PDB file of C-alpha atoms in Angstrom:
ATOM      1  CA  UNK A   1      83.724  75.210 204.707  1.00 70.00           C
ATOM      2  CA  UNK A   2      86.169  72.525 204.157  1.00 77.00           C
ATOM      3  CA  UNK A   3      85.712  68.903 202.916  1.00 81.00           C
ATOM      4  CA  UNK A   4      88.456  66.483 203.622  1.00 84.00           C
ATOM      5  CA  UNK A   5      87.705  62.572 203.501  1.00 88.00           C
ATOM      6  CA  UNK A   6      88.227  60.241 206.368  1.00 86.00           C
ATOM      7  CA  UNK A   7      90.872  57.567 206.181  1.00 71.00           C
ATOM      8  CA  UNK A   8      89.620  54.150 205.696  1.00 60.00           C
ATOM      9  CA  UNK A   9      90.120  52.383 209.332  1.00 57.00           C
ATOM     10  CA  UNK A  10      90.265  49.054 210.676  1.00 54.00           C
ATOM     11  CA  UNK A  11      88.055  48.244 213.461  1.00 49.00           C
ATOM     12  CA  UNK A  12      87.463  51.235 215.564  1.00 51.00           C
ATOM     13  CA  UNK A  13      90.835  53.098 214.979  1.00 79.00           C
ATOM     14  CA  UNK A  14      89.719  56.938 214.680  1.00 87.00           C
ATOM     15  CA  UNK A  15      91.755  59.023 216.764  1.00 88.00           C
ATOM     16  CA  UNK A  16      90.019  60.055 219.883  1.00 88.00           C
ATOM     17  CA  UNK A  17      89.887  63.740 219.875  1.00 90.00           C
ATOM     18  CA  UNK A  18      87.995  63.077 215.794  1.00 91.00           C
ATOM     19  CA  UNK A  19      85.714  60.530 217.385  1.00 93.00           C
ATOM     20  CA  UNK A  20      84.767  62.685 220.405  1.00 94.00           C
ATOM     21  CA  UNK A  21      83.646  65.406 217.465  1.00 94.00           C
ATOM     22  CA  UNK A  22      81.993  62.738 215.490  1.00 95.00           C
ATOM     23  CA  UNK A  23      79.743  61.367 218.511  1.00 96.00           C
ATOM     24  CA  UNK A  24      78.869  64.801 219.637  1.00 96.00           C
ATOM     25  CA  UNK A  25      77.797  65.484 215.825  1.00 95.00           C
ATOM     26  CA  UNK A  26      75.598  62.392 215.769  1.00 96.00           C
ATOM     27  CA  UNK A  27      73.916  62.985 219.135  1.00 96.00           C
ATOM     28  CA  UNK A  28      73.003  66.463 218.299  1.00 95.00           C
ATOM     29  CA  UNK A  29      70.502  64.720 215.739  1.00 93.00           C
ATOM     30  CA  UNK A  30      68.710  63.100 217.902  1.00 94.00           C
ATOM     31  CA  UNK A  31      65.178  63.465 215.911  1.00 91.00           C
ATOM     32  CA  UNK A  32      66.859  61.958 212.947  1.00 91.00           C
ATOM     33  CA  UNK A  33      68.230  59.148 214.601  1.00 91.00           C
ATOM     34  CA  UNK A  34      64.974  58.534 215.928  1.00 91.00           C
ATOM     35  CA  UNK A  35      63.454  58.371 212.833  1.00 88.00           C
ATOM     36  CA  UNK A  36      66.036  56.457 211.106  1.00 88.00           C
ATOM     37  CA  UNK A  37      66.553  53.457 213.850  1.00 88.00           C
ATOM     38  CA  UNK A  38      70.105  53.558 213.061  1.00 88.00           C
ATOM     39  CA  UNK A  39      71.134  53.488 216.338  1.00 92.00           C
ATOM     40  CA  UNK A  40      69.705  51.324 219.695  1.00 92.00           C
ATOM     41  CA  UNK A  41      69.180  54.420 221.929  1.00 96.00           C
ATOM     42  CA  UNK A  42      69.157  57.927 220.097  1.00 93.00           C
ATOM     43  CA  UNK A  43      69.437  59.601 223.347  1.00 95.00           C
ATOM     44  CA  UNK A  44      72.800  57.567 224.034  1.00 96.00           C
ATOM     45  CA  UNK A  45      74.464  57.387 221.305  1.00 95.00           C
ATOM     46  CA  UNK A  46      78.130  55.907 221.993  1.00 95.00           C
ATOM     47  CA  UNK A  47      81.538  56.572 220.455  1.00 95.00           C
ATOM     48  CA  UNK A  48      81.988  52.803 220.165  1.00 94.00           C
ATOM     49  CA  UNK A  49      78.645  52.874 218.098  1.00 95.00           C
ATOM     50  CA  UNK A  50      79.760  56.152 215.857  1.00 94.00           C
ATOM     51  CA  UNK A  51      83.180  54.171 215.075  1.00 92.00           C
ATOM     52  CA  UNK A  52      81.305  50.731 213.871  1.00 91.00           C
ATOM     53  CA  UNK A  53      78.965  52.448 212.278  1.00 91.00           C
ATOM     54  CA  UNK A  54      81.900  54.371 210.046  1.00 92.00           C
ATOM     55  CA  UNK A  55      84.003  51.280 210.133  1.00 90.00           C
ATOM     56  CA  UNK A  56      80.663  49.390 208.232  1.00 89.00           C
ATOM     57  CA  UNK A  57      79.786  52.406 205.479  1.00 88.00           C
ATOM     58  CA  UNK A  58      84.013  52.274 204.770  1.00 88.00           C
ATOM     59  CA  UNK A  59      83.859  48.440 204.011  1.00 87.00           C
ATOM     60  CA  UNK A  60      81.742  49.165 200.936  1.00 88.00           C
ATOM     61  CA  UNK A  61      83.474  49.650 197.718  1.00 89.00           C
ATOM     62  CA  UNK A  62      83.530  53.051 196.553  1.00 90.00           C
ATOM     63  CA  UNK A  63      82.154  54.675 199.741  1.00 92.00           C
ATOM     64  CA  UNK A  64      83.923  57.842 201.175  1.00 93.00           C
ATOM     65  CA  UNK A  65      82.864  59.545 204.508  1.00 94.00           C
ATOM     66  CA  UNK A  66      83.818  63.374 204.198  1.00 94.00           C
ATOM     67  CA  UNK A  67      84.048  65.395 207.343  1.00 93.00           C
ATOM     68  CA  UNK A  68      82.974  69.051 206.864  1.00 89.00           C
ATOM     69  CA  UNK A  69      84.991  71.864 209.007  1.00 85.00           C
ATOM     70  CA  UNK A  70      84.053  75.581 209.074  1.00 77.00           C
ATOM     71  CA  UNK A  71      86.662  77.897 210.942  1.00 69.00           C
ATOM     72  CA  UNK A  72      88.527  74.715 212.351  1.00 75.00           C
ATOM     73  CA  UNK A  73      84.790  73.236 213.912  1.00 83.00           C
ATOM     74  CA  UNK A  74      83.295  69.965 212.848  1.00 90.00           C
ATOM     75  CA  UNK A  75      80.055  71.195 211.031  1.00 90.00           C
ATOM     76  CA  UNK A  76      78.859  68.175 208.891  1.00 93.00           C
ATOM     77  CA  UNK A  77      79.125  64.991 207.528  1.00 95.00           C
ATOM     78  CA  UNK A  78      78.315  63.314 204.433  1.00 96.00           C
ATOM     79  CA  UNK A  79      78.643  59.474 203.233  1.00 96.00           C
ATOM     80  CA  UNK A  80      78.943  59.059 199.729  1.00 96.00           C
ATOM     81  CA  UNK A  81      78.793  56.052 197.385  1.00 95.00           C
ATOM     82  CA  UNK A  82      80.773  55.953 193.637  1.00 93.00           C
ATOM     83  CA  UNK A  83      78.625  53.204 192.313  1.00 89.00           C
ATOM     84  CA  UNK A  84      75.407  51.572 193.541  1.00 85.00           C
ATOM     85  CA  UNK A  85      75.397  47.568 193.834  1.00 81.00           C
ATOM     86  CA  UNK A  86      72.644  47.601 191.390  1.00 82.00           C
ATOM     87  CA  UNK A  87      74.828  47.601 187.856  1.00 82.00           C
ATOM     88  CA  UNK A  88      72.150  49.083 186.332  1.00 84.00           C
ATOM     89  CA  UNK A  89      71.985  52.344 188.156  1.00 89.00           C
ATOM     90  CA  UNK A  90      74.985  54.426 186.866  1.00 91.00           C
ATOM     91  CA  UNK A  91      74.889  57.324 189.223  1.00 94.00           C
ATOM     92  CA  UNK A  92      76.911  58.093 192.421  1.00 96.00           C
ATOM     93  CA  UNK A  93      74.923  58.061 195.792  1.00 96.00           C
ATOM     94  CA  UNK A  94      74.623  60.480 198.719  1.00 96.00           C
ATOM     95  CA  UNK A  95      74.372  57.946 201.397  1.00 93.00           C
ATOM     96  CA  UNK A  96      74.020  60.506 204.226  1.00 94.00           C
ATOM     97  CA  UNK A  97      74.301  64.288 204.599  1.00 95.00           C
ATOM     98  CA  UNK A  98      74.210  65.534 208.479  1.00 94.00           C
ATOM     99  CA  UNK A  99      74.888  68.726 209.542  1.00 93.00           C
ATOM    100  CA  UNK A 100      75.517  69.449 213.686  1.00 92.00           C
ATOM    101  CA  UNK A 101      72.278  70.675 215.121  1.00 88.00           C
ATOM    102  CA  UNK A 102      73.500  73.512 216.493  1.00 84.00           C
ATOM    103  CA  UNK A 103      74.470  75.081 213.143  1.00 75.00           C
ATOM    104  CA  UNK A 104      70.966  74.494 211.473  1.00 73.00           C
ATOM    105  CA  UNK A 105      69.475  77.351 209.603  1.00 69.00           C
ATOM    106  CA  UNK A 106      72.892  78.960 208.604  1.00 73.00           C
ATOM    107  CA  UNK A 107      73.051  77.106 205.317  1.00 77.00           C
ATOM    108  CA  UNK A 108      75.566  74.734 205.966  1.00 82.00           C
ATOM    109  CA  UNK A 109      73.457  71.675 204.654  1.00 87.00           C
ATOM    110  CA  UNK A 110      73.026  73.547 201.328  1.00 85.00           C
ATOM    111  CA  UNK A 111      76.732  74.412 201.141  1.00 82.00           C
ATOM    112  CA  UNK A 112      77.752  71.123 201.985  1.00 89.00           C
ATOM    113  CA  UNK A 113      75.556  69.530 199.382  1.00 90.00           C
ATOM    114  CA  UNK A 114      76.828  71.773 196.972  1.00 85.00           C
ATOM    115  CA  UNK A 115      80.294  70.781 197.388  1.00 86.00           C
ATOM    116  CA  UNK A 116      79.737  67.189 197.088  1.00 92.00           C
ATOM    117  CA  UNK A 117      77.900  67.916 193.892  1.00 90.00           C
ATOM    118  CA  UNK A 118      81.068  69.519 193.052  1.00 84.00           C
ATOM    119  CA  UNK A 119      83.332  66.642 193.795  1.00 88.00           C
ATOM    120  CA  UNK A 120      81.159  64.946 191.477  1.00 90.00           C
ATOM    121  CA  UNK A 121      81.125  67.266 188.649  1.00 84.00           C
ATOM    122  CA  UNK A 122      85.146  67.120 189.038  1.00 79.00           C
ATOM    123  CA  UNK A 123      85.029  63.154 188.526  1.00 86.00           C
ATOM    124  CA  UNK A 124      82.884  64.038 185.451  1.00 85.00           C
ATOM    125  CA  UNK A 125      79.730  62.354 187.111  1.00 90.00           C
ATOM    126  CA  UNK A 126      76.425  63.498 185.142  1.00 90.00           C
ATOM    127  CA  UNK A 127      73.801  63.240 188.017  1.00 94.00           C
ATOM    128  CA  UNK A 128      73.495  61.995 191.811  1.00 96.00           C
ATOM    129  CA  UNK A 129      70.886  59.881 193.471  1.00 96.00           C
ATOM    130  CA  UNK A 130      69.993  59.556 197.135  1.00 95.00           C
ATOM    131  CA  UNK A 131      67.112  58.193 198.913  1.00 94.00           C
ATOM    132  CA  UNK A 132      64.615  59.416 202.018  1.00 94.00           C
ATOM    133  CA  UNK A 133      63.078  57.707 204.517  1.00 92.00           C
ATOM    134  CA  UNK A 134      59.062  58.065 204.237  1.00 92.00           C
ATOM    135  CA  UNK A 135      58.918  58.700 207.485  1.00 90.00           C
ATOM    136  CA  UNK A 136      61.415  62.142 207.099  1.00 91.00           C
ATOM    137  CA  UNK A 137      59.230  64.657 204.842  1.00 91.00           C
ATOM    138  CA  UNK A 138      61.550  67.709 206.101  1.00 89.00           C
ATOM    139  CA  UNK A 139      64.743  65.634 204.604  1.00 91.00           C
ATOM    140  CA  UNK A 140      62.192  65.226 201.466  1.00 92.00           C
ATOM    141  CA  UNK A 141      61.460  69.153 201.281  1.00 91.00           C
ATOM    142  CA  UNK A 142      65.130  69.879 201.623  1.00 89.00           C
ATOM    143  CA  UNK A 143      66.473  68.124 198.686  1.00 93.00           C
ATOM    144  CA  UNK A 144      63.612  69.041 196.414  1.00 92.00           C
ATOM    145  CA  UNK A 145      64.204  72.667 197.152  1.00 87.00           C
ATOM    146  CA  UNK A 146      68.292  71.829 195.676  1.00 86.00           C
ATOM    147  CA  UNK A 147      66.744  70.451 192.627  1.00 88.00           C
ATOM    148  CA  UNK A 148      66.276  66.904 193.419  1.00 93.00           C
ATOM    149  CA  UNK A 149      63.429  65.119 191.612  1.00 94.00           C
ATOM    150  CA  UNK A 150      61.665  61.995 192.651  1.00 95.00           C
ATOM    151  CA  UNK A 151      62.300  59.118 190.371  1.00 95.00           C
ATOM    152  CA  UNK A 152      60.949  56.265 192.235  1.00 93.00           C
ATOM    153  CA  UNK A 153      59.814  54.624 195.235  1.00 90.00           C
ATOM    154  CA  UNK A 154      61.395  51.360 197.422  1.00 86.00           C
ATOM    155  CA  UNK A 155      63.157  49.907 200.569  1.00 87.00           C
ATOM    156  CA  UNK A 156      66.623  50.613 201.605  1.00 83.00           C
ATOM    157  CA  UNK A 157      68.583  47.981 201.412  1.00 76.00           C
ATOM    158  CA  UNK A 158      69.544  48.239 204.979  1.00 75.00           C
ATOM    159  CA  UNK A 159      66.490  47.786 207.273  1.00 79.00           C
ATOM    160  CA  UNK A 160      63.834  47.389 204.399  1.00 82.00           C
ATOM    161  CA  UNK A 161      62.570  50.847 205.577  1.00 86.00           C
ATOM    162  CA  UNK A 162      60.129  52.687 202.791  1.00 92.00           C
ATOM    163  CA  UNK A 163      61.810  55.389 201.129  1.00 93.00           C
ATOM    164  CA  UNK A 164      61.424  57.766 198.224  1.00 95.00           C
ATOM    165  CA  UNK A 165      64.478  57.745 195.724  1.00 95.00           C
ATOM    166  CA  UNK A 166      65.409  61.312 194.158  1.00 95.00           C
ATOM    167  CA  UNK A 167      68.020  62.149 191.713  1.00 95.00           C
ATOM    168  CA  UNK A 168      69.395  65.329 190.122  1.00 94.00           C
ATOM    169  CA  UNK A 169      71.029  65.976 186.769  1.00 91.00           C
ATOM    170  CA  UNK A 170      74.631  67.801 187.119  1.00 88.00           C
ATOM    171  CA  UNK A 171      75.430  70.372 184.949  1.00 72.00           C
ATOM    172  CA  UNK A 172      78.836  69.769 183.698  1.00 64.00           C
ATOM    173  CA  UNK A 173      79.231  73.478 182.777  1.00 63.00           C
ATOM    174  CA  UNK A 174      82.022  75.364 184.734  1.00 69.00           C
ATOM    175  CA  UNK A 175      81.145  78.429 186.990  1.00 80.00           C
ATOM    176  CA  UNK A 176      81.012  81.674 185.330  1.00 87.00           C
ATOM    177  CA  UNK A 177      83.742  83.980 186.650  1.00 89.00           C
ATOM    178  CA  UNK A 178      81.973  87.164 188.622  1.00 93.00           C
ATOM    179  CA  UNK A 179      83.751  90.378 189.603  1.00 94.00           C
ATOM    180  CA  UNK A 180      82.621  92.037 192.764  1.00 96.00           C
ATOM    181  CA  UNK A 181      83.840  94.598 195.594  1.00 97.00           C
ATOM    182  CA  UNK A 182      82.654  95.038 198.854  1.00 97.00           C
ATOM    183  CA  UNK A 183      83.382  97.598 201.739  1.00 98.00           C
ATOM    184  CA  UNK A 184      83.907  97.046 205.286  1.00 98.00           C
ATOM    185  CA  UNK A 185      82.257 100.068 207.040  1.00 98.00           C
ATOM    186  CA  UNK A 186      83.999 100.534 210.615  1.00 97.00           C
ATOM    187  CA  UNK A 187      82.338 102.625 213.326  1.00 97.00           C
ATOM    188  CA  UNK A 188      84.363 104.766 215.662  1.00 96.00           C
ATOM    189  CA  UNK A 189      84.597 101.475 218.114  1.00 96.00           C
ATOM    190  CA  UNK A 190      85.745  99.353 215.520  1.00 96.00           C
ATOM    191  CA  UNK A 191      82.247  97.607 215.016  1.00 97.00           C
ATOM    192  CA  UNK A 192      81.800  96.621 211.454  1.00 98.00           C
ATOM    193  CA  UNK A 193      78.474  96.668 209.489  1.00 98.00           C
ATOM    194  CA  UNK A 194      77.146  93.514 208.055  1.00 98.00           C
ATOM    195  CA  UNK A 195      74.041  92.346 205.876  1.00 97.00           C
ATOM    196  CA  UNK A 196      72.471  89.037 206.500  1.00 96.00           C
ATOM    197  CA  UNK A 197      71.964  87.402 202.753  1.00 92.00           C
ATOM    198  CA  UNK A 198      70.376  84.377 201.710  1.00 89.00           C
ATOM    199  CA  UNK A 199      71.276  82.470 198.583  1.00 86.00           C
ATOM    200  CA  UNK A 200      69.935  79.581 196.861  1.00 82.00           C
ATOM    201  CA  UNK A 201      73.254  77.622 197.125  1.00 84.00           C
ATOM    202  CA  UNK A 202      75.009  78.862 200.186  1.00 84.00           C
ATOM    203  CA  UNK A 203      71.965  79.600 202.435  1.00 86.00           C
ATOM    204  CA  UNK A 204      71.894  82.495 205.193  1.00 90.00           C
ATOM    205  CA  UNK A 205      75.512  84.247 205.805  1.00 93.00           C
ATOM    206  CA  UNK A 206      76.355  87.318 206.615  1.00 96.00           C
ATOM    207  CA  UNK A 207      78.346  89.997 204.139  1.00 96.00           C
ATOM    208  CA  UNK A 208      79.711  93.156 203.881  1.00 97.00           C
ATOM    209  CA  UNK A 209      77.897  95.612 201.595  1.00 97.00           C
ATOM    210  CA  UNK A 210      78.623  95.346 197.905  1.00 96.00           C
ATOM    211  CA  UNK A 211      77.959  92.959 194.770  1.00 94.00           C
ATOM    212  CA  UNK A 212      78.790  92.575 191.149  1.00 95.00           C
ATOM    213  CA  UNK A 213      80.796  95.008 188.865  1.00 94.00           C
ATOM    214  CA  UNK A 214      79.164  96.384 186.264  1.00 93.00           C
ATOM    215  CA  UNK A 215      80.908  96.511 182.717  1.00 87.00           C
ATOM    216  CA  UNK A 216      84.076  98.256 182.755  1.00 88.00           C
ATOM    217  CA  UNK A 217      83.552  99.432 186.130  1.00 93.00           C
ATOM    218  CA  UNK A 218      86.485  99.543 188.137  1.00 95.00           C
ATOM    219  CA  UNK A 219      86.144  97.438 191.859  1.00 95.00           C
ATOM    220  CA  UNK A 220      86.636 100.669 193.904  1.00 96.00           C
ATOM    221  CA  UNK A 221      83.690 102.533 191.342  1.00 96.00           C
ATOM    222  CA  UNK A 222      82.001  99.349 191.897  1.00 96.00           C
ATOM    223  CA  UNK A 223      82.502  99.576 195.701  1.00 97.00           C
ATOM    224  CA  UNK A 224      81.319 102.885 196.201  1.00 97.00           C
ATOM    225  CA  UNK A 225      78.100 102.630 194.047  1.00 96.00           C
ATOM    226  CA  UNK A 226      77.035  99.322 195.891  1.00 95.00           C
ATOM    227  CA  UNK A 227      77.603 100.879 199.161  1.00 96.00           C
ATOM    228  CA  UNK A 228      75.243 103.613 198.387  1.00 95.00           C
ATOM    229  CA  UNK A 229      72.586 101.348 196.573  1.00 94.00           C
ATOM    230  CA  UNK A 230      72.835  99.108 199.863  1.00 95.00           C
ATOM    231  CA  UNK A 231      72.926 101.302 202.725  1.00 96.00           C
ATOM    232  CA  UNK A 232      71.977 104.940 201.060  1.00 95.00           C
ATOM    233  CA  UNK A 233      74.771 106.694 202.515  1.00 96.00           C
ATOM    234  CA  UNK A 234      76.217 109.281 200.326  1.00 95.00           C
ATOM    235  CA  UNK A 235      79.119 110.825 202.462  1.00 96.00           C
ATOM    236  CA  UNK A 236      81.580 107.536 202.684  1.00 96.00           C
ATOM    237  CA  UNK A 237      84.042 106.274 200.132  1.00 94.00           C
ATOM    238  CA  UNK A 238      86.140 103.257 199.672  1.00 95.00           C
ATOM    239  CA  UNK A 239      89.427 103.623 201.588  1.00 95.00           C
ATOM    240  CA  UNK A 240      92.568 101.103 201.500  1.00 94.00           C
ATOM    241  CA  UNK A 241      92.061  97.374 200.024  1.00 94.00           C
ATOM    242  CA  UNK A 242      91.423  95.235 202.891  1.00 92.00           C
ATOM    243  CA  UNK A 243      91.863  91.767 200.768  1.00 92.00           C
ATOM    244  CA  UNK A 244      90.919  89.912 197.709  1.00 91.00           C
ATOM    245  CA  UNK A 245      89.031  86.612 198.026  1.00 88.00           C
ATOM    246  CA  UNK A 246      87.238  84.016 195.607  1.00 86.00           C
ATOM    247  CA  UNK A 247      83.994  82.083 196.445  1.00 87.00           C
ATOM    248  CA  UNK A 248      81.503  80.068 195.109  1.00 87.00           C
ATOM    249  CA  UNK A 249      77.828  81.063 194.941  1.00 86.00           C
ATOM    250  CA  UNK A 250      74.678  81.143 192.958  1.00 87.00           C
ATOM    251  CA  UNK A 251      73.828  84.510 191.419  1.00 87.00           C
ATOM    252  CA  UNK A 252      70.222  84.985 189.187  1.00 81.00           C
ATOM    253  CA  UNK A 253      70.188  80.943 188.920  1.00 79.00           C
ATOM    254  CA  UNK A 254      73.708  80.960 187.452  1.00 85.00           C
ATOM    255  CA  UNK A 255      76.591  79.004 189.410  1.00 85.00           C
ATOM    256  CA  UNK A 256      79.400  81.600 189.679  1.00 89.00           C
ATOM    257  CA  UNK A 257      83.300  81.614 190.808  1.00 87.00           C
ATOM    258  CA  UNK A 258      82.923  85.363 192.527  1.00 91.00           C
ATOM    259  CA  UNK A 259      86.243  87.212 192.791  1.00 92.00           C
ATOM    260  CA  UNK A 260      86.115  90.038 195.297  1.00 94.00           C
ATOM    261  CA  UNK A 261      88.182  93.152 195.914  1.00 95.00           C
ATOM    262  CA  UNK A 262      87.217  94.304 199.990  1.00 96.00           C
ATOM    263  CA  UNK A 263      87.999  97.867 201.032  1.00 97.00           C
ATOM    264  CA  UNK A 264      87.807  99.461 204.374  1.00 97.00           C
ATOM    265  CA  UNK A 265      86.211 102.603 205.529  1.00 97.00           C
ATOM    266  CA  UNK A 266      85.071 104.450 208.425  1.00 96.00           C
ATOM    267  CA  UNK A 267      81.759 106.507 209.228  1.00 97.00           C
ATOM    268  CA  UNK A 268      79.406 106.856 211.772  1.00 97.00           C
ATOM    269  CA  UNK A 269      77.248 104.318 213.769  1.00 98.00           C
ATOM    270  CA  UNK A 270      73.885 104.544 211.687  1.00 97.00           C
ATOM    271  CA  UNK A 271      71.214 102.599 210.126  1.00 97.00           C
ATOM    272  CA  UNK A 272      71.126 102.347 206.343  1.00 96.00           C
ATOM    273  CA  UNK A 273      68.184 104.922 205.138  1.00 92.00           C
ATOM    274  CA  UNK A 274      66.331 105.501 202.370  1.00 88.00           C
ATOM    275  CA  UNK A 275      63.110 105.330 200.298  1.00 86.00           C
ATOM    276  CA  UNK A 276      64.242 102.719 198.065  1.00 85.00           C
ATOM    277  CA  UNK A 277      66.153 100.368 200.322  1.00 91.00           C
ATOM    278  CA  UNK A 278      63.552  97.809 201.110  1.00 89.00           C
ATOM    279  CA  UNK A 279      63.002  96.977 197.394  1.00 87.00           C
ATOM    280  CA  UNK A 280      66.844  97.002 196.762  1.00 86.00           C
ATOM    281  CA  UNK A 281      67.515  94.609 199.741  1.00 90.00           C
ATOM    282  CA  UNK A 282      64.605  92.249 198.902  1.00 87.00           C
ATOM    283  CA  UNK A 283      66.084  91.678 195.285  1.00 83.00           C
ATOM    284  CA  UNK A 284      69.629  91.376 196.450  1.00 84.00           C
ATOM    285  CA  UNK A 285      68.482  88.578 199.124  1.00 87.00           C
ATOM    286  CA  UNK A 286      69.671  91.016 202.066  1.00 92.00           C
ATOM    287  CA  UNK A 287      67.091  89.683 205.273  1.00 93.00           C
ATOM    288  CA  UNK A 288      68.573  92.301 207.708  1.00 95.00           C
ATOM    289  CA  UNK A 289      71.665  94.108 209.018  1.00 96.00           C
ATOM    290  CA  UNK A 290      73.514  95.019 212.207  1.00 97.00           C
ATOM    291  CA  UNK A 291      76.883  96.379 213.320  1.00 98.00           C
ATOM    292  CA  UNK A 292      78.976  93.770 215.223  1.00 98.00           C
ATOM    293  CA  UNK A 293      81.843  94.148 217.340  1.00 97.00           C
ATOM    294  CA  UNK A 294      85.189  92.791 217.111  1.00 94.00           C
ATOM    295  CA  UNK A 295      84.418  90.163 219.651  1.00 94.00           C
ATOM    296  CA  UNK A 296      81.002  89.339 218.074  1.00 95.00           C
ATOM    297  CA  UNK A 297      82.329  88.809 214.724  1.00 93.00           C
ATOM    298  CA  UNK A 298      85.246  86.669 216.014  1.00 90.00           C
ATOM    299  CA  UNK A 299      83.380  84.410 218.106  1.00 91.00           C
ATOM    300  CA  UNK A 300      79.851  83.695 216.021  1.00 91.00           C
ATOM    301  CA  UNK A 301      79.055  80.566 214.891  1.00 88.00           C
ATOM    302  CA  UNK A 302      77.023  81.797 211.930  1.00 90.00           C
ATOM    303  CA  UNK A 303      78.969  82.175 208.598  1.00 91.00           C
ATOM    304  CA  UNK A 304      80.349  85.301 207.655  1.00 93.00           C
ATOM    305  CA  UNK A 305      82.119  86.364 204.289  1.00 92.00           C
ATOM    306  CA  UNK A 306      85.013  86.550 204.232  1.00 91.00           C
ATOM    307  CA  UNK A 307      85.558  83.655 206.947  1.00 86.00           C
ATOM    308  CA  UNK A 308      88.338  85.054 208.247  1.00 85.00           C
ATOM    309  CA  UNK A 309      87.132  89.007 208.468  1.00 93.00           C
ATOM    310  CA  UNK A 310      87.704  89.587 212.305  1.00 92.00           C
ATOM    311  CA  UNK A 311      91.379  88.734 211.905  1.00 90.00           C
ATOM    312  CA  UNK A 312      91.805  90.902 208.646  1.00 92.00           C
ATOM    313  CA  UNK A 313      89.992  94.243 210.831  1.00 94.00           C
ATOM    314  CA  UNK A 314      92.739  93.354 213.498  1.00 91.00           C
ATOM    315  CA  UNK A 315      95.336  93.310 211.212  1.00 89.00           C
ATOM    316  CA  UNK A 316      94.537  96.467 209.497  1.00 90.00           C
ATOM    317  CA  UNK A 317      93.833  98.053 213.007  1.00 89.00           C
ATOM    318  CA  UNK A 318      97.687  97.257 213.590  1.00 85.00           C
ATOM    319  CA  UNK A 319      98.964  98.428 210.650  1.00 80.00           C
ATOM    320  CA  UNK A 320      97.239 101.873 211.364  1.00 78.00           C
ATOM    321  CA  UNK A 321      99.000 101.997 214.875  1.00 71.00           C
ATOM    322  CA  UNK A 322     102.382 100.907 213.714  1.00 64.00           C
TER     323      UNK A 322
END
């Protein structure tokens, strides 16, 4: 997921295609707008209303509108404030975090919150605040699960609505480097096995079998060990290196920057098997597994690690035929 600031605008000068995307994003959150009352008719949110609302946000000194894209598609929006108008409040604020309703329960909200927190850390901010309307218990549960704590109650400055104020302390510690390796197992038709993981920071996503390396273990050795532990298959070996990539997530309550070696191999179309697998999957946050066709992989809106896996495998196929 990539965060890009929306340029400061005058009037309604958001480019037409972007305004269409933003309007669709806002309209998909009909229930939230029914609670907030930010638009006259939550069933009929119009482009000019969205443009006006964002222009109003950007008139506030220190405000920033951040657009979140995943695989090129607009997945969410965040509005932040560098400083609250109250001079006694030292913290930045998250004024709005909204994910496209069609992409919910895929971990986008948690990933987006994490990226915003990283931006504040990079700016040497030590905490962040936000307010949740009292008529929105789902939002309160979401932020509480991310470590935000209630510090008070009040009324919002815009429409004088009752709300709960939350705050999260931001650790200044850098992310811990972590080495890992995974294996893309392809069946005779070219489908690839993926596990569905749940991570406290990035949420639910699909990834290849694999995990962190042990001390003195090479990436290929770790890839083989992890493949056997997570699938129960002992007849496969990691093949050529497909790619390396880095990403952030939280492992065992520690924020890490993970560097992965990803190998590719071929094997039968079968199910992971073995008496110890349920416990191993539970320990690793694995929710389920499935074989994905290349078409399904390229078209799914669900998060897949690495994000361009379909293209990487297609390129590998082309190299084999060359």
